[in-house]
CSV table of C-alpha atoms and ligand atoms in Angstrom, one decimal:
chain,number,residue,atom,x,y,z
A,1,MET,CA,-38.5,-31.5,-24.5
A,2,ARG,CA,-35.5,-31.7,-22.2
A,3,LEU,CA,-34.5,-28.5,-20.4
A,4,ILE,CA,-32.3,-27.2,-17.7
A,5,LEU,CA,-33.2,-24.1,-15.6
A,6,LEU,CA,-30.2,-22.3,-14.3
A,7,GLY,CA,-30.2,-19.6,-11.7
A,8,PRO,CA,-29.5,-18.8,-8.1
A,9,PRO,CA,-31.8,-19.7,-5.2
A,10,GLY,CA,-34.9,-17.6,-5.4
A,11,ALA,CA,-34.5,-16.8,-9.1
A,12,GLY,CA,-37.9,-18.4,-9.8
A,13,LYS,CA,-36.8,-21.7,-11.3
A,14,GLY,CA,-39.6,-23.6,-9.5
A,15,THR,CA,-42.3,-21.3,-10.7
A,16,GLN,CA,-41.2,-21.4,-14.3
A,17,ALA,CA,-40.6,-25.1,-14.2
A,18,GLN,CA,-44.2,-25.7,-13.2
A,19,ARG,CA,-45.4,-23.7,-16.1
A,20,LEU,CA,-43.1,-25.6,-18.5
A,21,VAL,CA,-44.5,-28.8,-17.1
A,22,SER,CA,-48.1,-28.0,-17.9
A,23,LYS,CA,-47.3,-26.5,-21.3
A,24,HIS,CA,-45.0,-29.2,-22.6
A,25,ARG,CA,-46.3,-32.2,-20.6
A,26,ILE,CA,-42.9,-33.0,-19.2
A,27,VAL,CA,-41.9,-33.7,-15.6
A,28,HIS,CA,-40.3,-31.3,-13.1
A,29,LEU,CA,-37.2,-32.8,-11.6
A,30,SER,CA,-36.0,-30.7,-8.7
A,31,THR,CA,-33.1,-32.2,-6.9
A,32,GLY,CA,-33.9,-29.9,-3.9
A,33,ASP,CA,-37.4,-31.4,-3.7
A,34,MET,CA,-36.2,-34.9,-4.1
A,35,LEU,CA,-33.5,-34.5,-1.4
A,36,ARG,CA,-36.1,-32.9,0.9
A,37,ALA,CA,-38.4,-35.8,0.3
A,38,ALA,CA,-35.5,-38.2,1.1
A,39,VAL,CA,-34.7,-36.3,4.3
A,40,ALA,CA,-38.4,-36.4,5.3
A,41,ALA,CA,-38.5,-40.2,4.6
A,42,GLY,CA,-35.3,-40.8,6.5
A,43,THR,CA,-33.7,-42.8,3.6
A,44,PRO,CA,-30.0,-43.4,3.6
A,45,VAL,CA,-29.6,-40.6,1.0
A,46,GLY,CA,-31.8,-38.3,3.2
A,47,LEU,CA,-29.7,-39.1,6.3
A,48,ARG,CA,-26.6,-38.2,4.4
A,49,ALA,CA,-28.0,-35.0,2.9
A,50,LYS,CA,-29.8,-33.5,5.9
A,51,SER,CA,-26.9,-31.7,7.7
A,52,ILE,CA,-25.3,-30.6,4.4
A,53,MET,CA,-28.5,-29.0,3.2
A,54,GLU,CA,-29.2,-27.3,6.5
A,55,ALA,CA,-25.8,-25.7,6.2
A,56,GLY,CA,-26.6,-24.5,2.7
A,57,GLN,CA,-23.8,-26.6,1.2
A,58,LEU,CA,-23.9,-28.9,-1.8
A,59,VAL,CA,-24.7,-32.6,-1.4
A,60,PRO,CA,-21.9,-34.8,-3.0
A,61,ASP,CA,-22.1,-35.0,-6.8
A,62,GLU,CA,-22.4,-38.8,-6.9
A,63,VAL,CA,-25.5,-38.7,-4.7
A,64,VAL,CA,-27.5,-36.3,-6.9
A,65,VAL,CA,-26.2,-37.8,-10.1
A,66,GLN,CA,-27.5,-41.2,-9.0
A,67,ILE,CA,-30.9,-39.6,-8.0
A,68,ILE,CA,-31.2,-38.0,-11.5
A,69,ALA,CA,-30.0,-41.1,-13.3
A,70,ASP,CA,-32.8,-43.2,-11.6
A,71,ARG,CA,-35.4,-40.5,-12.1
A,72,ILE,CA,-34.9,-39.9,-15.8
A,73,ALA,CA,-35.1,-43.6,-16.4
A,74,GLN,CA,-38.7,-43.6,-15.1
A,75,PRO,CA,-41.5,-43.9,-17.7
A,76,ASP,CA,-43.0,-40.6,-16.9
A,77,ALA,CA,-39.8,-38.8,-17.9
A,78,ARG,CA,-39.9,-40.3,-21.4
A,79,ASN,CA,-41.7,-37.3,-22.8
A,80,GLY,CA,-39.1,-35.0,-21.4
A,81,PHE,CA,-38.2,-33.1,-18.2
A,82,VAL,CA,-37.2,-29.8,-16.8
A,83,LEU,CA,-34.2,-30.0,-14.5
A,84,ASP,CA,-34.4,-27.5,-11.6
A,85,GLY,CA,-31.4,-27.4,-9.3
A,86,PHE,CA,-29.4,-29.9,-11.3
A,87,PRO,CA,-26.7,-29.8,-12.5
A,88,ARG,CA,-25.2,-27.6,-9.9
A,89,THR,CA,-21.5,-28.2,-10.6
A,90,VAL,CA,-19.5,-28.8,-13.7
A,91,PRO,CA,-18.9,-32.5,-12.8
A,92,GLN,CA,-22.7,-32.9,-12.5
A,93,ALA,CA,-23.1,-31.3,-15.9
A,94,GLU,CA,-20.5,-33.7,-17.4
A,95,ALA,CA,-22.3,-36.7,-15.7
A,96,LEU,CA,-25.6,-35.5,-17.1
A,97,ASP,CA,-24.0,-35.3,-20.6
A,98,ARG,CA,-22.9,-38.9,-20.2
A,99,LEU,CA,-26.3,-40.1,-18.9
A,100,LEU,CA,-28.1,-38.5,-21.8
A,101,ALA,CA,-25.6,-39.8,-24.4
A,102,GLU,CA,-25.9,-43.3,-23.1
A,103,ARG,CA,-29.7,-43.1,-23.6
A,104,GLY,CA,-29.3,-41.4,-27.0
A,105,LEU,CA,-31.0,-38.2,-25.7
A,106,ARG,CA,-30.2,-34.6,-26.2
A,107,LEU,CA,-30.9,-31.4,-24.3
A,108,ASP,CA,-33.1,-28.9,-26.0
A,109,GLY,CA,-31.8,-25.9,-24.1
A,110,VAL,CA,-30.4,-24.4,-20.9
A,111,ILE,CA,-32.3,-21.4,-19.7
A,112,GLN,CA,-30.6,-19.1,-17.4
A,113,LEU,CA,-32.7,-16.8,-15.2
A,114,LYS,CA,-30.6,-13.7,-14.7
A,115,VAL,CA,-31.2,-12.0,-11.4
A,116,ASP,CA,-29.9,-9.3,-9.1
A,117,GLU,CA,-28.5,-10.9,-6.0
A,118,GLY,CA,-29.4,-8.0,-3.7
A,119,ILE,CA,-33.1,-8.3,-4.7
A,120,LEU,CA,-32.9,-12.1,-4.4
A,121,ILE,CA,-32.4,-11.9,-0.7
A,122,LYS,CA,-35.4,-9.6,-0.4
A,123,ARG,CA,-37.5,-12.0,-2.5
A,124,ILE,CA,-36.7,-15.0,-0.4
A,125,GLU,CA,-37.4,-13.0,2.8
A,126,LYS,CA,-40.8,-12.1,1.3
A,127,ARG,CA,-41.4,-15.7,0.4
A,128,VAL,CA,-40.6,-16.8,3.9
A,129,ALA,CA,-42.8,-14.1,5.5
A,130,GLN,CA,-45.7,-15.1,3.2
A,131,MET,CA,-45.3,-18.8,4.1
A,132,LEU,CA,-45.1,-18.0,7.8
A,133,ALA,CA,-48.2,-15.8,7.5
A,134,SER,CA,-50.2,-18.5,5.8
A,135,GLY,CA,-49.1,-21.1,8.4
A,136,GLU,CA,-46.9,-23.0,5.9
A,137,LYS,CA,-43.8,-24.7,7.2
A,138,ILE,CA,-40.7,-22.9,5.9
A,139,ARG,CA,-37.6,-24.6,4.6
A,140,SER,CA,-34.9,-25.1,7.3
A,141,ASP,CA,-32.4,-23.5,4.9
A,142,ASP,CA,-34.6,-20.4,4.2
A,143,ASN,CA,-32.9,-18.1,6.8
A,144,PRO,CA,-30.7,-15.2,5.9
A,145,GLU,CA,-27.5,-16.8,7.1
A,146,VAL,CA,-27.9,-20.1,5.3
A,147,LEU,CA,-29.2,-18.2,2.3
A,148,ARG,CA,-25.9,-16.3,2.1
A,149,GLY,CA,-24.2,-19.7,2.1
A,150,ARG,CA,-26.4,-21.0,-0.7
A,151,LEU,CA,-25.7,-17.9,-2.8
A,152,GLU,CA,-22.0,-18.4,-2.1
A,153,ALA,CA,-22.1,-22.0,-3.2
A,154,TYR,CA,-24.0,-20.9,-6.3
A,155,ARG,CA,-21.4,-18.3,-7.2
A,156,ALA,CA,-18.5,-20.6,-6.7
A,157,GLN,CA,-19.9,-23.9,-8.0
A,158,THR,CA,-22.9,-23.4,-10.1
A,159,ALA,CA,-22.3,-20.1,-11.9
A,160,PRO,CA,-19.5,-21.6,-14.0
A,161,LEU,CA,-22.2,-23.8,-15.6
A,162,ALA,CA,-23.3,-20.8,-17.7
A,163,GLY,CA,-19.9,-20.8,-19.4
A,164,TYR,CA,-20.0,-24.6,-19.7
A,165,TYR,CA,-23.3,-24.5,-21.6
A,166,ASP,CA,-22.5,-21.3,-23.5
A,167,GLY,CA,-19.4,-23.0,-24.8
A,168,LYS,CA,-21.7,-25.7,-26.2
A,169,GLY,CA,-24.0,-23.1,-27.8
A,170,MET,CA,-26.9,-24.2,-25.6
A,171,LEU,CA,-27.2,-21.3,-23.1
A,172,LYS,CA,-30.2,-19.0,-23.4
A,173,SER,CA,-30.8,-16.2,-20.9
A,174,VAL,CA,-33.9,-14.4,-19.7
A,175,ASP,CA,-34.4,-11.5,-17.3
A,176,GLY,CA,-35.5,-13.2,-14.1
A,177,MET,CA,-36.3,-9.9,-12.5
A,178,ALA,CA,-39.2,-9.3,-14.9
A,179,PRO,CA,-42.8,-10.1,-13.7
A,180,ILE,CA,-43.5,-13.9,-13.6
A,181,ASP,CA,-45.7,-13.9,-16.7
A,182,GLU,CA,-43.1,-11.9,-18.7
A,183,VAL,CA,-40.4,-14.4,-17.7
A,184,THR,CA,-42.7,-17.2,-18.9
A,185,THR,CA,-43.3,-15.4,-22.2
A,186,ALA,CA,-39.6,-14.8,-22.7
A,187,ILE,CA,-38.9,-18.5,-22.1
A,188,ASP,CA,-41.7,-19.5,-24.5
A,189,ARG,CA,-40.1,-17.3,-27.1
A,190,LEU,CA,-36.7,-18.8,-26.6
A,191,LEU,CA,-38.1,-22.3,-27.0
A,192,GLY,CA,-39.9,-21.4,-30.2
A,193,GLY,CA,-43.3,-21.0,-28.6
A,194,GLY,CA,-43.1,-17.2,-28.8
A,195,LYS,CA,-41.7,-17.4,-32.3
A,196,PRO,CA,-44.9,-19.0,-33.5
A,197,ALA,CA,-46.2,-15.5,-34.3
A,198,ARG,CA,-43.2,-15.1,-36.5
A,199,ARG,CA,-43.0,-18.8,-37.4
A,200,LYS,CA,-46.7,-18.9,-38.2
A,201,ALA,CA,-46.4,-15.9,-40.5
A,202,ALA,CA,-43.3,-17.5,-42.0
A,203,GLY,CA,-45.2,-20.8,-42.2
A,204,LYS,CA,-48.1,-19.1,-43.9
A,205,ARG,CA,-45.7,-17.4,-46.2
A,206,ALA,CA,-43.8,-20.6,-46.7
A,207,LYS,CA,-47.1,-22.4,-47.4
A,208,ALA,CA,-48.4,-19.6,-49.6
A,209,LYS,CA,-45.3,-19.5,-51.7
A,210,PRO,CA,-45.2,-23.1,-52.8
A,211,ALA,CA,-48.9,-22.9,-53.5
A,212,ALA,CA,-48.4,-19.8,-55.6
A,213,ARG,CA,-45.4,-21.4,-57.2
A,214,ARG,CA,-47.3,-24.6,-57.6
A,215,ARG,CA,-50.1,-23.0,-59.5
A,216,PRO,CA,-47.9,-21.3,-62.2
A,217,LYS,CA,-45.9,-24.5,-62.3
A,218,ALA,CA,-49.1,-26.5,-62.8
A,219,ARG,CA,-50.1,-24.2,-65.5
A,220,LYS,CA,-46.7,-24.4,-67.0
A,221,SER,CA,-46.8,-28.1,-66.9
A,222,ALA,CA,-50.3,-28.0,-68.3
A,223,ARG,CA,-48.9,-26.0,-71.1
A,224,LYS,CA,-45.8,-28.0,-71.4
A,225,PRO,CA,-47.3,-31.3,-72.3
A,226,ALA,CA,-48.6,-29.7,-75.5
A,227,PRO,CA,-45.2,-29.0,-77.0
A,228,LYS,CA,-44.0,-32.3,-75.5
A,229,ALA,CA,-47.0,-34.0,-77.0
A,230,ARG,CA,-46.3,-32.3,-80.3
A,231,LYS,CA,-42.7,-33.4,-80.0
A,232,ASN,CA,-43.9,-36.8,-79.1
A,233,ARG,CA,-46.4,-36.9,-81.8
A,234,ALA,CA,-43.7,-35.6,-84.1
A,235,GLY,CA,-41.4,-38.2,-82.7
A,236,GLN,CA,-44.0,-40.8,-83.2
A,237,ALA,CA,-44.7,-39.5,-86.6
A,238,LYS,CA,-41.0,-39.7,-87.3
A,239,SER,CA,-40.8,-43.2,-86.1
A,240,ARG,CA,-44.0,-44.1,-88.0
A,241,LYS,CA,-42.3,-42.6,-91.0
A,242,GLY,CA,-39.2,-44.4,-90.0
A,243,ARG,CA,-41.1,-47.6,-89.7
A,244,ARG,CA,-42.8,-47.0,-93.0
A,245,LEU,CA,-39.3,-46.3,-94.5
A,246,THR,CA,-38.0,-49.5,-92.9
A,247,LYS,CA,-41.0,-51.4,-94.2
A,248,ALA,CA,-40.6,-49.8,-97.6
A,249,ARG,CA,-37.0,-51.0,-97.7
B,1,ADP,P1,-32.3,-23.4,-3.9
B,1,ADP,O1,-33.6,-22.6,-3.7
B,1,ADP,O2,-31.2,-23.0,-2.9
B,1,ADP,O3,-31.9,-23.4,-5.3
B,1,ADP,P2,-33.0,-26.2,-3.9
B,1,ADP,O4,-34.3,-26.6,-3.4
B,1,ADP,O5,-32.7,-26.4,-5.3
B,1,ADP,O6,-32.7,-24.8,-3.3
B,1,ADP,O7,-31.8,-27.1,-3.1
B,1,ADP,C1,-31.8,-27.1,-1.7
B,1,ADP,C2,-30.5,-27.7,-1.2
B,1,ADP,O8,-30.5,-29.1,-1.7
B,1,ADP,C3,-29.2,-27.1,-1.7
B,1,ADP,O9,-28.8,-26.0,-0.9
B,1,ADP,C4,-28.3,-28.3,-1.6
B,1,ADP,O10,-27.8,-28.5,-0.3
B,1,ADP,C5,-29.1,-29.4,-2.0
B,1,ADP,N1,-29.1,-29.7,-3.5
B,1,ADP,C6,-30.1,-29.6,-4.4
B,1,ADP,N2,-29.7,-29.9,-5.6
B,1,ADP,C7,-28.4,-30.2,-5.5
B,1,ADP,C8,-27.4,-30.6,-6.5
B,1,ADP,N3,-27.7,-30.7,-7.8
B,1,ADP,N4,-26.2,-30.8,-6.0
B,1,ADP,C9,-25.9,-30.7,-4.7
B,1,ADP,N5,-26.7,-30.3,-3.8
B,1,ADP,C10,-28.0,-30.1,-4.2
């Protein structure tokens, strides 16, 4: 299963990604997490990304595309992945299309978490307050000013991706403002996991039908051989007769 989660900062992509990971045994690829790890480790990519991230702007496309290209080539990504925070621009989406095509892979879907931006800011403020209260370190870009910049970058550069994937018939949307479990259920349904109720029923029906059909068919075919046999016997008789006639001649 290869998925993209699309949505503005604070939409709940990380939370839903974690649930998809355990459900589908895929890996969670968050470019934000990878970049933060690179910054913390002081790698050349990290050094390049640090100030850009702190300003709430986007790291250059070629940097994140390379990170993703390397990551999806790892053995643990073979079973699939959920991309969170990537692609974030149309050129990144195009690069991803090429990366997947080169490997003969396809995306299973793009899930958009639709949220109200006014409420988002409150959500992130709540998240920050909770983290501070529990003594956790907060992200350096999790302050109201930078958050506004992140939302601005989202509107200008990432929101157009909805149209990009919709045009390919791949976009599926869920209400990201619903409670977490409801969002998870909605995503499951979109991926066919919620359909099982319907699918199962359909499956049962589908299974029941052929069985029901098979039985009469079996009876029919049990009945059929008789006329066939008669025909055959008649045919055989004819040919025996024919043989006798031939012999007689
Ligand atoms: P958010 O909660 O804002 O979605 P992320 O953890 O996904 O945060 O990303 C944090 C920062 O990392 C972004 O503001 C941006 O600077 C950088 N970043 C992450 N993913 C990408 C990407 N695909 N392209 C460019 N920059 C990215």
